[in-house]
CSV table of C-alpha atoms in Angstrom, one decimal:
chain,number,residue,atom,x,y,z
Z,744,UNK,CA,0.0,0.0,0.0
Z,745,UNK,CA,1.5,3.2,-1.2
Z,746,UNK,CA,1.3,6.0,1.9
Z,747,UNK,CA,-1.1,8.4,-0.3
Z,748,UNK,CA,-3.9,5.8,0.0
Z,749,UNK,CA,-3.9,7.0,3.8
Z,750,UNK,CA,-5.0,9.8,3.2
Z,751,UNK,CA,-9.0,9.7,4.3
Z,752,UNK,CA,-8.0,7.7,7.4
Z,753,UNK,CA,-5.4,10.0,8.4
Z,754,UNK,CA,-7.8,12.9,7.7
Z,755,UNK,CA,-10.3,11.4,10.0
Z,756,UNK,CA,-8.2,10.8,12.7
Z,757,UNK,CA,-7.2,14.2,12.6
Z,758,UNK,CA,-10.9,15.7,12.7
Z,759,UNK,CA,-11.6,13.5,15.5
Z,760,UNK,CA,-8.4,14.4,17.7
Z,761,UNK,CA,-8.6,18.2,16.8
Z,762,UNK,CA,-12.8,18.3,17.4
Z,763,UNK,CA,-12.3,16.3,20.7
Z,764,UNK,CA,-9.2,18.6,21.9
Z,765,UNK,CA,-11.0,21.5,20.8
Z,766,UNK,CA,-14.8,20.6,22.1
Z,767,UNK,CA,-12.5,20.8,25.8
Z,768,UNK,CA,-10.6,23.5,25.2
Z,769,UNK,CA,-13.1,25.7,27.4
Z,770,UNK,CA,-13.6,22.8,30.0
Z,771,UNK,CA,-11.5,23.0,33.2
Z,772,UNK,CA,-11.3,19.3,33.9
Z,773,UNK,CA,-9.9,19.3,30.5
Z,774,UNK,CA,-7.8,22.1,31.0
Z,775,UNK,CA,-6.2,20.0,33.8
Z,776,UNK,CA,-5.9,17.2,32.3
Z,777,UNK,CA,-3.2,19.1,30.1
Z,778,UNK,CA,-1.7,21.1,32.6
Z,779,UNK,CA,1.3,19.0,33.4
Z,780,UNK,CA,2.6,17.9,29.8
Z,781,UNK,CA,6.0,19.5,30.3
Z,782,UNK,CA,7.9,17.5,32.5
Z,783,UNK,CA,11.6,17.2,31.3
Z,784,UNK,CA,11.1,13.3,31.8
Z,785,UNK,CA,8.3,13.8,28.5
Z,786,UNK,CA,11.5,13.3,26.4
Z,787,UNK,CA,11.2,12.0,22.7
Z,788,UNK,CA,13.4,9.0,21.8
Z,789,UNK,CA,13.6,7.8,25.5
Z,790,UNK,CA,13.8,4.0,25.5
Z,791,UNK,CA,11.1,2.2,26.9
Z,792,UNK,CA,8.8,4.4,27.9
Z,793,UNK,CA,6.6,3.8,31.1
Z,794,UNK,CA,2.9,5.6,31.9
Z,795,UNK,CA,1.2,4.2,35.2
Z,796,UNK,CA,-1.1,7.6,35.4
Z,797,UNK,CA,-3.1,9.9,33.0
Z,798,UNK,CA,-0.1,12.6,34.1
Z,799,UNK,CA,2.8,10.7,33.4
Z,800,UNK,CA,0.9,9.6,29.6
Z,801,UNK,CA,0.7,13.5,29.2
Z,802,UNK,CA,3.9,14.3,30.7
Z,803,UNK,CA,5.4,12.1,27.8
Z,804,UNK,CA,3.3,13.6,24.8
Z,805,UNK,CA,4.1,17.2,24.4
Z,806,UNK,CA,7.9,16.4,23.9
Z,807,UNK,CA,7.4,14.6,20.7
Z,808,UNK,CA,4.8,16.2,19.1
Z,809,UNK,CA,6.8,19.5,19.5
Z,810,UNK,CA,9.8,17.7,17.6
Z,811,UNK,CA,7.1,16.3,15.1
Z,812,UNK,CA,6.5,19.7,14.6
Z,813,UNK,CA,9.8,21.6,14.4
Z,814,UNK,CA,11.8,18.7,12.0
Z,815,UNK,CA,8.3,18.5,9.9
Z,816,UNK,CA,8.2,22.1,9.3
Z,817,UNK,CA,11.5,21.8,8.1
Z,818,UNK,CA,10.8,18.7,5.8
Z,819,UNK,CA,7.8,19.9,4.5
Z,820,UNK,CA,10.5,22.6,2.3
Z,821,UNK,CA,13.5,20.3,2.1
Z,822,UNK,CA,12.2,16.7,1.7
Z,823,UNK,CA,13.0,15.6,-1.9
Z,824,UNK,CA,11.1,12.2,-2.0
Z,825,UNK,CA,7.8,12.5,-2.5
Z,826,UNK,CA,6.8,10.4,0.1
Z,827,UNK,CA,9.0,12.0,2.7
Z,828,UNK,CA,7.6,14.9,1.7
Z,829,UNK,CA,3.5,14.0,1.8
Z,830,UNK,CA,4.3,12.2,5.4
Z,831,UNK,CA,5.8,15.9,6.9
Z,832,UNK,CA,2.8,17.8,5.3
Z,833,UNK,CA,0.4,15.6,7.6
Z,834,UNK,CA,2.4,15.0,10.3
Z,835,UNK,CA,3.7,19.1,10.4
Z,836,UNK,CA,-0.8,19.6,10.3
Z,837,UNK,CA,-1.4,17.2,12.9
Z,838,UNK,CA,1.4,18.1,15.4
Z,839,UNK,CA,-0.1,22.1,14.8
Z,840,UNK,CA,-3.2,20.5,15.7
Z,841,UNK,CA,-2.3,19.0,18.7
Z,842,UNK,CA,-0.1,21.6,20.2
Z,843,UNK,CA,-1.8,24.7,19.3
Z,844,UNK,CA,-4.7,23.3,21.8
Z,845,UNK,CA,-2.2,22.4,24.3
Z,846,UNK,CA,-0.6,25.7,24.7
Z,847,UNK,CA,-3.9,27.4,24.4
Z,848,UNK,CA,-4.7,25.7,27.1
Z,849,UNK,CA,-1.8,27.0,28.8
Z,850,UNK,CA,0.6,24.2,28.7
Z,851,UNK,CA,4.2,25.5,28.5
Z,852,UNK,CA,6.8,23.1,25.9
Z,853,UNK,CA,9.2,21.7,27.9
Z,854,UNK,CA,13.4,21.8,26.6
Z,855,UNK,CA,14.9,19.2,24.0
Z,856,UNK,CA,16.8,16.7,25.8
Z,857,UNK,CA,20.5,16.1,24.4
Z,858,UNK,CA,19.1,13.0,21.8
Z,859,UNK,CA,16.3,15.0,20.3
Z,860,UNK,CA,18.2,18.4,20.3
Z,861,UNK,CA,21.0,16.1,18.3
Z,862,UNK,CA,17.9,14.9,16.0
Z,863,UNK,CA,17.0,18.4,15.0
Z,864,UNK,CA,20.6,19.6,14.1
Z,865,UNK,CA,20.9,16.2,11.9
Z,866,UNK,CA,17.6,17.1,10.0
Z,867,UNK,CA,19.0,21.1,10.3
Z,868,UNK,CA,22.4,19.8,8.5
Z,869,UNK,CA,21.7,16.8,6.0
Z,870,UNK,CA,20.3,17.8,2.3
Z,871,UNK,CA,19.2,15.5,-0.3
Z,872,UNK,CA,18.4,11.5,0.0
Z,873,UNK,CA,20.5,11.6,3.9
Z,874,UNK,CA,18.2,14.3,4.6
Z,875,UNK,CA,15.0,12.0,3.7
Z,876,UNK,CA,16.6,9.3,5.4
Z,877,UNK,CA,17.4,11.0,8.4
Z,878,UNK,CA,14.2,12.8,8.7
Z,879,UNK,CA,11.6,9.7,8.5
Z,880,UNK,CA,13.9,7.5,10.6
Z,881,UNK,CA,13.6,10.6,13.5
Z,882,UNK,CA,9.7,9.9,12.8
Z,883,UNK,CA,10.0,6.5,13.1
Z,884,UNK,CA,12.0,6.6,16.4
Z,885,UNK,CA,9.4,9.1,17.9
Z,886,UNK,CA,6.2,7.1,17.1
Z,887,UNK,CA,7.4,4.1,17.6
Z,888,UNK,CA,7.9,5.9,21.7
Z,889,UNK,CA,4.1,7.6,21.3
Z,890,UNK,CA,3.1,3.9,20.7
Z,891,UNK,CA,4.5,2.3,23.1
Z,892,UNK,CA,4.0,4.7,26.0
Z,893,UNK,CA,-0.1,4.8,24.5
Z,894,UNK,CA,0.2,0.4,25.0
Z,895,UNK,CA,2.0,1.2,27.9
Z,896,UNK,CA,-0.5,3.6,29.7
Z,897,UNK,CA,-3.7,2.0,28.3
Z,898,UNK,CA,-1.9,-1.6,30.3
Z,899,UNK,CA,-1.4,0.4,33.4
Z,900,UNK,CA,-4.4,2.5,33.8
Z,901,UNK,CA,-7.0,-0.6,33.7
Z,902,UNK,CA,-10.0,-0.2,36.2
Z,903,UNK,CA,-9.2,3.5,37.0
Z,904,UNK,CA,-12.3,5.7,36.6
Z,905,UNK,CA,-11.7,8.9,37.8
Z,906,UNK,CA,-12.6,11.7,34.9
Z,907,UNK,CA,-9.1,12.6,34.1
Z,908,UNK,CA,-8.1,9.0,34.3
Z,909,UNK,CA,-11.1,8.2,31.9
Z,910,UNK,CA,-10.9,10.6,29.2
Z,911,UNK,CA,-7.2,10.3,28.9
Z,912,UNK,CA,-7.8,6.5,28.4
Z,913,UNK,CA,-10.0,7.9,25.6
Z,914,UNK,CA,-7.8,9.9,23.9
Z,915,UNK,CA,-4.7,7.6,24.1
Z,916,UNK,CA,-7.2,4.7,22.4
Z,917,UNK,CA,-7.6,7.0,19.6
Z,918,UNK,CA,-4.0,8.2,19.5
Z,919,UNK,CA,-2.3,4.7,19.5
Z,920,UNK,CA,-4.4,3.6,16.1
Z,921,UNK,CA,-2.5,7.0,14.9
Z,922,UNK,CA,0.6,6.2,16.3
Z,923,UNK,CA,0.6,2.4,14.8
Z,924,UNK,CA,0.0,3.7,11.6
Z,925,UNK,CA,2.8,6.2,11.5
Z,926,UNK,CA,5.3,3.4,12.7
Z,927,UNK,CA,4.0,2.1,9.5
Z,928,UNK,CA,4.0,4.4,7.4
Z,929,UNK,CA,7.7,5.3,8.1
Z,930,UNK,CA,8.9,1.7,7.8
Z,931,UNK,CA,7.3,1.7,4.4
Z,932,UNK,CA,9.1,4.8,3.2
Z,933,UNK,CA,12.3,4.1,5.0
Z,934,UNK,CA,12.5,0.9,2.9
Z,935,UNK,CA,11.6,2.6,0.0
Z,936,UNK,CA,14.4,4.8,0.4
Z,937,UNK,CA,16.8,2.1,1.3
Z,938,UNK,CA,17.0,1.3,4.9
Z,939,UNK,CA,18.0,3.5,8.4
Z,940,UNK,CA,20.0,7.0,7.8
């Protein structure tokens, strides 16, 4: 399956996300439930990541999606395969999505740790193919983390009903089919443009 044949699913799972974010923006509960997503431990890359609560899940979201954002802005301009390049125009819309609502709802970005800050000056640097390469194996790495700390916190969170607990759950159900798919989608195109940068 060729990535642009994603398209409507991706679409829809960006309408749901941004309508359910933005239904809550005006809610305090919600509000709270996105206070804390700038802890320094939300870092992208991070091996094996662990969520036993609806804070630590958000506490490891922001971090990504901001570097989703920052090396997809700059792909969206440099990319040169065509696939590379379709991928960063979604992702760069979704990861707008996601944390224009966040910081609207006051929730400050937290700093690059040393791996991710070493991600963006290797998609700053690289031009060309290594550029491509580099670029949609940094996606791969970071959904492959949103994925596993989603399975991770769905395992962990079982039986707990408080509101925050509950609507995080929701949220991080929808997310993960996101997340799988990007893992996906990035393996396809990495192959396609001849294995890991």
């Amino acid at each position: 399956m060729k990535p642009t044949q994603t398209t409507p699913r991706r679409e829809f799972f960006k309408r749901s996300v941004t309508s359910t974010l933005a239904l809550s923006a005006g809610m305090p509960l919600m509000a709270s439930l996105f206070t804390s997503l700038t802890s320094e431990a939300a870092t992208p890359l991070q091996a094996s990541p662990t969520a036993a609560t609806e804070k630590e899940f958000r506490q490891g979201v922001i971090g990504p999606a901001e570097l989703s954002l920052v090396t997809s802005q700059i792909a969206v301009g440099k990319a040169t395969n065509k696939y590379a390049k379709e991928f960063a125009g979604f992702e760069l819309e979704e990861a707008k999505a996601v944390t224009s609502v966040l910081k609207d709802l006051g929730t400050p970005v937290p700093s690059m740790n040393a791996k991710a800050q070493a991600t963006l000056a290797k998609i700053k640097t690289t031009t060309g193919a290594a550029f491509d390469k580099a670029y949609i194996q940094a996606q791969l790495e970071n959904h492959e983390f949103l994925r596993d700390l989603a399975q991770n916190y769905l395992k962990n969170s079982m039986g707990k009903t408080s509101p925050a607990e509950s609507q995080t759950r929701h949220l991080a159900t929808l997310a993960l089919a996101v997340f799988k798919e990007h893992v996906a989608l990035t393996k396809q195109i990495l192959s396609q443009l001849g294995g890991a940068a």
